[in-house]
Coordinates of C-alpha atoms and ligand atoms in Angstrom, one line a residue:
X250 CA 55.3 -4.5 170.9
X251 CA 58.4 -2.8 171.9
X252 CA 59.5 -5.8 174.1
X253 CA 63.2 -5.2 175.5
X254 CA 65.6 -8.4 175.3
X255 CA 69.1 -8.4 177.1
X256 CA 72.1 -10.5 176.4
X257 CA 72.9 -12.4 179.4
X258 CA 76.3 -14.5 179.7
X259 CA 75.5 -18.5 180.4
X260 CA 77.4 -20.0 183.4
X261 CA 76.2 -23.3 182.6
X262 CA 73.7 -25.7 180.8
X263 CA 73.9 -29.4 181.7
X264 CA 71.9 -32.3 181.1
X265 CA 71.0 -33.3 184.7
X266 CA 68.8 -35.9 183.8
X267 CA 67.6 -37.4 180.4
X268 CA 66.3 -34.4 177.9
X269 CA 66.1 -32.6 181.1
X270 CA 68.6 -29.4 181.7
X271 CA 69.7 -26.7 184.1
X272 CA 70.1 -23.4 182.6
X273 CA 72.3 -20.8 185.0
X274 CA 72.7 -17.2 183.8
X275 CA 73.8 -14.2 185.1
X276 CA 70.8 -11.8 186.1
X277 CA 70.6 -9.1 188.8
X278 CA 66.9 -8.4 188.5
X279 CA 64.4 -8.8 191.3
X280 CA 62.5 -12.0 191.0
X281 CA 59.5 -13.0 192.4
X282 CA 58.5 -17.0 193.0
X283 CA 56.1 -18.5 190.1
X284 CA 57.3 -15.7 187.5
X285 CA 58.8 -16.9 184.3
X286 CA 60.9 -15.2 181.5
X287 CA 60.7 -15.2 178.0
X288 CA 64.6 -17.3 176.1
X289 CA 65.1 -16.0 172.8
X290 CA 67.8 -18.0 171.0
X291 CA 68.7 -17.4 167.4
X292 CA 67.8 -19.8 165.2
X293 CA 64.2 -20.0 167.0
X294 CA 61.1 -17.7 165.6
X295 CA 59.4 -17.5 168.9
X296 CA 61.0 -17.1 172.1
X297 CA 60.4 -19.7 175.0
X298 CA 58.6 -19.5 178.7
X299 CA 60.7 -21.3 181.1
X300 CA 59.8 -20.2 184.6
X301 CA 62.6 -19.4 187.6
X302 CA 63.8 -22.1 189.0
X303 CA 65.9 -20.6 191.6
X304 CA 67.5 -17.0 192.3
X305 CA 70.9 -16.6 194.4
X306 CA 72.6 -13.4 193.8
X307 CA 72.9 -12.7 190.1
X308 CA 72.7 -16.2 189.6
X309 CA 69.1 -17.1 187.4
X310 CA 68.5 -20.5 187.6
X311 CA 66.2 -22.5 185.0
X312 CA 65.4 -25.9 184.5
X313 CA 63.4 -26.9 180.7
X314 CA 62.4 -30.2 179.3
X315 CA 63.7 -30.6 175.8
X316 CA 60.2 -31.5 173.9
X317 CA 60.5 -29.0 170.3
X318 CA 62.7 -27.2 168.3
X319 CA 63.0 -24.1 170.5
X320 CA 64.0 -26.2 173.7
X321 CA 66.4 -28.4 171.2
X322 CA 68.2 -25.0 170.5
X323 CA 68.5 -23.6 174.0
X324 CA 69.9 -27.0 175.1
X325 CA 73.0 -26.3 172.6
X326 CA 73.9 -23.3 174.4
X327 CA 77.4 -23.7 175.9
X328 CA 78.9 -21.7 179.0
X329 CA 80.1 -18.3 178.0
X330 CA 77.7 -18.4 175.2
X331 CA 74.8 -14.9 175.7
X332 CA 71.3 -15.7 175.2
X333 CA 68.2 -13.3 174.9
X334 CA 65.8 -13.0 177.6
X335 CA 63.5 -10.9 178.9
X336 CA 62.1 -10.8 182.2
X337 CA 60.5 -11.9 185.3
X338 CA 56.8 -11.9 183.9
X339 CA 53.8 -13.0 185.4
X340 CA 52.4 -12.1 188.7
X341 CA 53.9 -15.3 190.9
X342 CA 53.4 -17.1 193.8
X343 CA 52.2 -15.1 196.5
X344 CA 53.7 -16.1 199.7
X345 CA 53.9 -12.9 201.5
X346 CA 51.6 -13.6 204.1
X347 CA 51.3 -15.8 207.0
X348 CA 49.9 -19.3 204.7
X349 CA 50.0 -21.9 207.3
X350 CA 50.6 -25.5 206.6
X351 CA 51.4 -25.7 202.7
X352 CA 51.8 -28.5 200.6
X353 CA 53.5 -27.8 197.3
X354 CA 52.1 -30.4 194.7
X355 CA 53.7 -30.4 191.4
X356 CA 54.2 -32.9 188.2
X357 CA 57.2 -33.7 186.1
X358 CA 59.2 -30.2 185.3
X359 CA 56.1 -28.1 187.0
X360 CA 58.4 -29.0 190.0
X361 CA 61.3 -26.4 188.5
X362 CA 59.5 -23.2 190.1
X363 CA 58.6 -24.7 193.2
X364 CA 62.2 -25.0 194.2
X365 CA 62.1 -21.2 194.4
X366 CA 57.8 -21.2 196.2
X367 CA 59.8 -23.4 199.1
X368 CA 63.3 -21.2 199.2
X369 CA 60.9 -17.9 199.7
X370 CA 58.3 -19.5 201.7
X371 CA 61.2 -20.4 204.1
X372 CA 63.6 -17.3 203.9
X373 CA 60.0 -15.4 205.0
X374 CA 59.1 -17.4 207.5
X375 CA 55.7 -17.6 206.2
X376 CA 54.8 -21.4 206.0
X377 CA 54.2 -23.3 209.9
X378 CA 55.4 -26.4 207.7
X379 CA 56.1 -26.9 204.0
X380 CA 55.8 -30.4 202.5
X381 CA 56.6 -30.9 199.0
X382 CA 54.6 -33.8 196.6
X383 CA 56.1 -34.3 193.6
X384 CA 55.1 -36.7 190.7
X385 CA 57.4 -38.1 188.1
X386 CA 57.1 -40.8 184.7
X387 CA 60.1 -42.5 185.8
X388 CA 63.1 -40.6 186.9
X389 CA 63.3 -37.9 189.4
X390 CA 65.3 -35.0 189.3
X391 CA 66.3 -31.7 191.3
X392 CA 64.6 -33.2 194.5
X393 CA 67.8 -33.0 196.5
X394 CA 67.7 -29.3 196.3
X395 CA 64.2 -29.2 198.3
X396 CA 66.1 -30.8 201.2
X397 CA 66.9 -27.4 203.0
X398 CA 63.5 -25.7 202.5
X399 CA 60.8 -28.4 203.4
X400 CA 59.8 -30.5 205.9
X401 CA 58.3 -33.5 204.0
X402 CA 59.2 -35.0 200.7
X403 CA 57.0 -37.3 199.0
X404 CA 57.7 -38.7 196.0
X405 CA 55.7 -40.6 193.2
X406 CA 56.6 -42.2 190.0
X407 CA 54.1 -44.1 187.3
X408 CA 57.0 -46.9 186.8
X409 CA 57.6 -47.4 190.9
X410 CA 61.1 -46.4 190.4
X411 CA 61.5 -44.0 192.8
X412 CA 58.8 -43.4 195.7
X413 CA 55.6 -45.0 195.9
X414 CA 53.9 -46.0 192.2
X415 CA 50.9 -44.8 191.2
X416 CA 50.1 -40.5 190.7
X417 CA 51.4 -37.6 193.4
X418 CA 47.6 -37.0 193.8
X419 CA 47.1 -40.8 195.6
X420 CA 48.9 -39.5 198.4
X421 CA 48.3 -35.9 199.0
X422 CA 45.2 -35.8 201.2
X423 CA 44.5 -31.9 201.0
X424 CA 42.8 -32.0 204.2
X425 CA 46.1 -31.9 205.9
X426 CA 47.1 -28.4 204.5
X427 CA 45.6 -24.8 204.5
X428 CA 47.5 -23.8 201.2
X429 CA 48.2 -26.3 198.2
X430 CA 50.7 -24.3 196.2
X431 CA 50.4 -26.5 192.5
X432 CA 52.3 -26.4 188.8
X433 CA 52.1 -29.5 186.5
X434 CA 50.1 -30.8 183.9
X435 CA 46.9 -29.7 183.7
X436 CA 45.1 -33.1 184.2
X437 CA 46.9 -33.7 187.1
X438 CA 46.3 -30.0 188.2
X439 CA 42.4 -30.3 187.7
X440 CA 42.1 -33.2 189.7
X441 CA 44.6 -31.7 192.9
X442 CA 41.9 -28.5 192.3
X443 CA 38.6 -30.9 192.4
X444 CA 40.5 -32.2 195.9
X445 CA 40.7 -28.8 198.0
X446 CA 37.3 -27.8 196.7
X447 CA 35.9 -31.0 198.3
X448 CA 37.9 -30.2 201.9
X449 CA 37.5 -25.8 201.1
X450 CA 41.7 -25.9 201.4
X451 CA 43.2 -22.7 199.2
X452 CA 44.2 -24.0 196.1
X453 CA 46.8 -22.0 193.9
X454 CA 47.7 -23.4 190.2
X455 CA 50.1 -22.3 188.1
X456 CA 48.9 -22.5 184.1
X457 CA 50.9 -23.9 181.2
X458 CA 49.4 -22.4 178.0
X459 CA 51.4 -21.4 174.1
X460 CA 53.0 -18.2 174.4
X461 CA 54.1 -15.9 172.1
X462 CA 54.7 -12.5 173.6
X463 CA 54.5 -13.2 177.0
X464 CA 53.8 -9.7 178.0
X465 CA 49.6 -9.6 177.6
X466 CA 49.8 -8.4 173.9
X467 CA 48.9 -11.4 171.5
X468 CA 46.4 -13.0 173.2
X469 CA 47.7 -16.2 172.2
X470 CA 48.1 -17.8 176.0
X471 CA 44.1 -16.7 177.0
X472 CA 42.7 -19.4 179.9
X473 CA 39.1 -19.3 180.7
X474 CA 37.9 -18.3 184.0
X475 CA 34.8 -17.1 185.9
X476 CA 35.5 -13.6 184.4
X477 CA 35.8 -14.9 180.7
X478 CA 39.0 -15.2 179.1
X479 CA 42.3 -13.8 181.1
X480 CA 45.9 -13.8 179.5
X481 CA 48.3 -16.8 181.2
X482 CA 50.9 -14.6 180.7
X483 CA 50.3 -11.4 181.9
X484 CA 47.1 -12.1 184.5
X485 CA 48.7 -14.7 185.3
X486 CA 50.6 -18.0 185.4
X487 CA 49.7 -18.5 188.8
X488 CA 45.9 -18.2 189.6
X489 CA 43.2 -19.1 192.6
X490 CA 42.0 -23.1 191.3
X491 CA 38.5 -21.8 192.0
X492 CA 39.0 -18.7 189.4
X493 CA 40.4 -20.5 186.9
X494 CA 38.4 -22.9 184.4
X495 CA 40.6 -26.0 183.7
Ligands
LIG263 C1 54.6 -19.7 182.2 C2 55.3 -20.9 181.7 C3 56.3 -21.4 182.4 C4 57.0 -22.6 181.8 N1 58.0 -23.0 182.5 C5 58.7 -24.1 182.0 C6 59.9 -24.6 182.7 O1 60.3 -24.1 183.8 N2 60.5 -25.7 182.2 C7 60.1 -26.2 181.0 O2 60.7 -27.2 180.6 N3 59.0 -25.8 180.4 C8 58.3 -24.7 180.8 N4 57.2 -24.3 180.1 C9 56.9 -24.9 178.9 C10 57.8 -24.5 177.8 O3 57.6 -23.1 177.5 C11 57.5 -25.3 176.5 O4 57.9 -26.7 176.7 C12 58.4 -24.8 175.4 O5 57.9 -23.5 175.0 C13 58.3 -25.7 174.2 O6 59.0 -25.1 173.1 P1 59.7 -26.0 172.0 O7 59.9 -25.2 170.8 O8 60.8 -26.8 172.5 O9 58.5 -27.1 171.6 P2 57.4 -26.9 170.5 O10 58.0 -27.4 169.2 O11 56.8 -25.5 170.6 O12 56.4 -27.9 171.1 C14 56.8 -29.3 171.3 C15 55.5 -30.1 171.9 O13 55.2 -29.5 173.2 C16 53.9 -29.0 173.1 N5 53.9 -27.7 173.9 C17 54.7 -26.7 173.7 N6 54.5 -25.7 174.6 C18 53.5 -26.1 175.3 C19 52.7 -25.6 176.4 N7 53.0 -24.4 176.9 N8 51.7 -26.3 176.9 C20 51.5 -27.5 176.5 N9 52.1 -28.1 175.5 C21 53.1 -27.4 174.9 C22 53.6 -28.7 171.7 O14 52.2 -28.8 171.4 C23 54.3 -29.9 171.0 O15 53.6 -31.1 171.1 C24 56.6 -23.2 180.6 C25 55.5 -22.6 180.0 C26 54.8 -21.5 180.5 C27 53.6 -21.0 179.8
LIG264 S1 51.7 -14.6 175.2 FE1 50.9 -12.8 174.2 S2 49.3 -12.2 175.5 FE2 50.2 -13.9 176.5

């Protein structure tokens, strides 16, 4: 397939909350918002999706969940250590023009790429107001980093610990926004989609499907849309919630 992998050096990989880590390599390629890359690590078959967290400099930021075996093994990666990856993929966010009021609406780690949706959305100057809604199980994590890009941070968990109980999509009334800028579990993604279509606000989803390539040539990540089947991967992540089938 005659996909390229560099060795990048790590700078760090902490456990910033439980099973949950930030992964900071060194990486001077332009990045876009929403794109991913692909971690290769050695003892793994397949290598990994993980999206961009945030970009500063040369400094690649990514946050994963530890669910698998591949996840397992890039959470045993210690600074100085070089992983594989290769990278950005995936057509992004697209927040180069004027958007209006946004709300970005994510669940669990889906709120990892968002921290770089807000960072661009407010470096360009594109956004009249950014409000971020984020849903978590039980505890919350990277939300302090949000603080300096958006205007409004509302927070839900299903235990009450944090924020108001109950799911992000009881208190996001999409009425409110022009754009809703979304990443999280599809169920929860569905249902935020069904929302704008009821008030005709711009919905934008980013999909979560099994990768293998991650550069269009398996076919393994396909979604359905109104066109028939597109590649997650390559067509997308990120694609219109009235396109998309979920
Ligand atoms: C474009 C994209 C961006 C992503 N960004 C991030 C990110 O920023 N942070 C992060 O933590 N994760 C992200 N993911 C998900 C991440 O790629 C998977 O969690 C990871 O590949 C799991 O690998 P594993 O070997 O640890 O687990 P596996 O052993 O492969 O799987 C463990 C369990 O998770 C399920 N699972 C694995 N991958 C997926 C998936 N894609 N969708 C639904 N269920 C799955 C499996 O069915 C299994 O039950 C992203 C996925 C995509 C497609
Ligand atoms: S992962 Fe191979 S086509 Fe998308």
């Amino acid at each position: 397939m005659g996909i390229v992998y560099k060795d990048v050096t790590v700078i760090s990989n902490d456990e910033i909350a439980k099973g949950i880590f930030k992964l900071v390599v060194k990486d001077e390629n332009e990045i876009k918002c929403g794109q991913f890359y692909m971690l290769k690590v050695k003892n793994a078959l397949l290598p990994r999706p993980i999206s961009i967290c945030e970009k500063e400099d040369d400094k690649l930021t990514f946050l994963y969940a530890v669910v698998g075996t591949g996840t397992e093994e890039i959470s045993k990666i210690k600074e100085s250590d070089e992983i594989k990856i290769t990278g950005p993929l995936g057509n992004g966010f697209n927040v180069n023009e004027k958007l209006g009021r946004v709300a970005l609406v994510s669940g669990g780690i889906g709120t990892a790429p968002m921290l770089q949706v807000a960072k661009e959305l407010r470096e360009k100057n594109n956004a009249s107001n950014i409000d971020l809604y984020a849903g978590f199980r039980d505890d919350v994590y990277l939300i302090n980093d949000f603080e300096k890009y958006v205007d409004n941070i509302n927070i839900t968990t299903n235990t009450g610990k944090h924020g108001k109980k109950g799911f992000v999509t009881e208190v996001l009334n999409p009425r409110d926004y022009d754009v809703v800028l979304c990443c999280g579990p599809e169920v929860m993604m569905k249902k935020v989609v069904e929302m704008c279509k009821e008030c005709g606000t711009k919905i934008f989803v980013s999909m979560e499907k099994h990768m293998a390539c991650g550069v269009g040539a398996c076919l393994v990540c396909t979604c359905k849309t109104k066109d028939g089947h597109k590649r997650t991967c390559k067509d997308g992540p990120v694609f219109d919630g009235n396109y998309v089938e979920l």
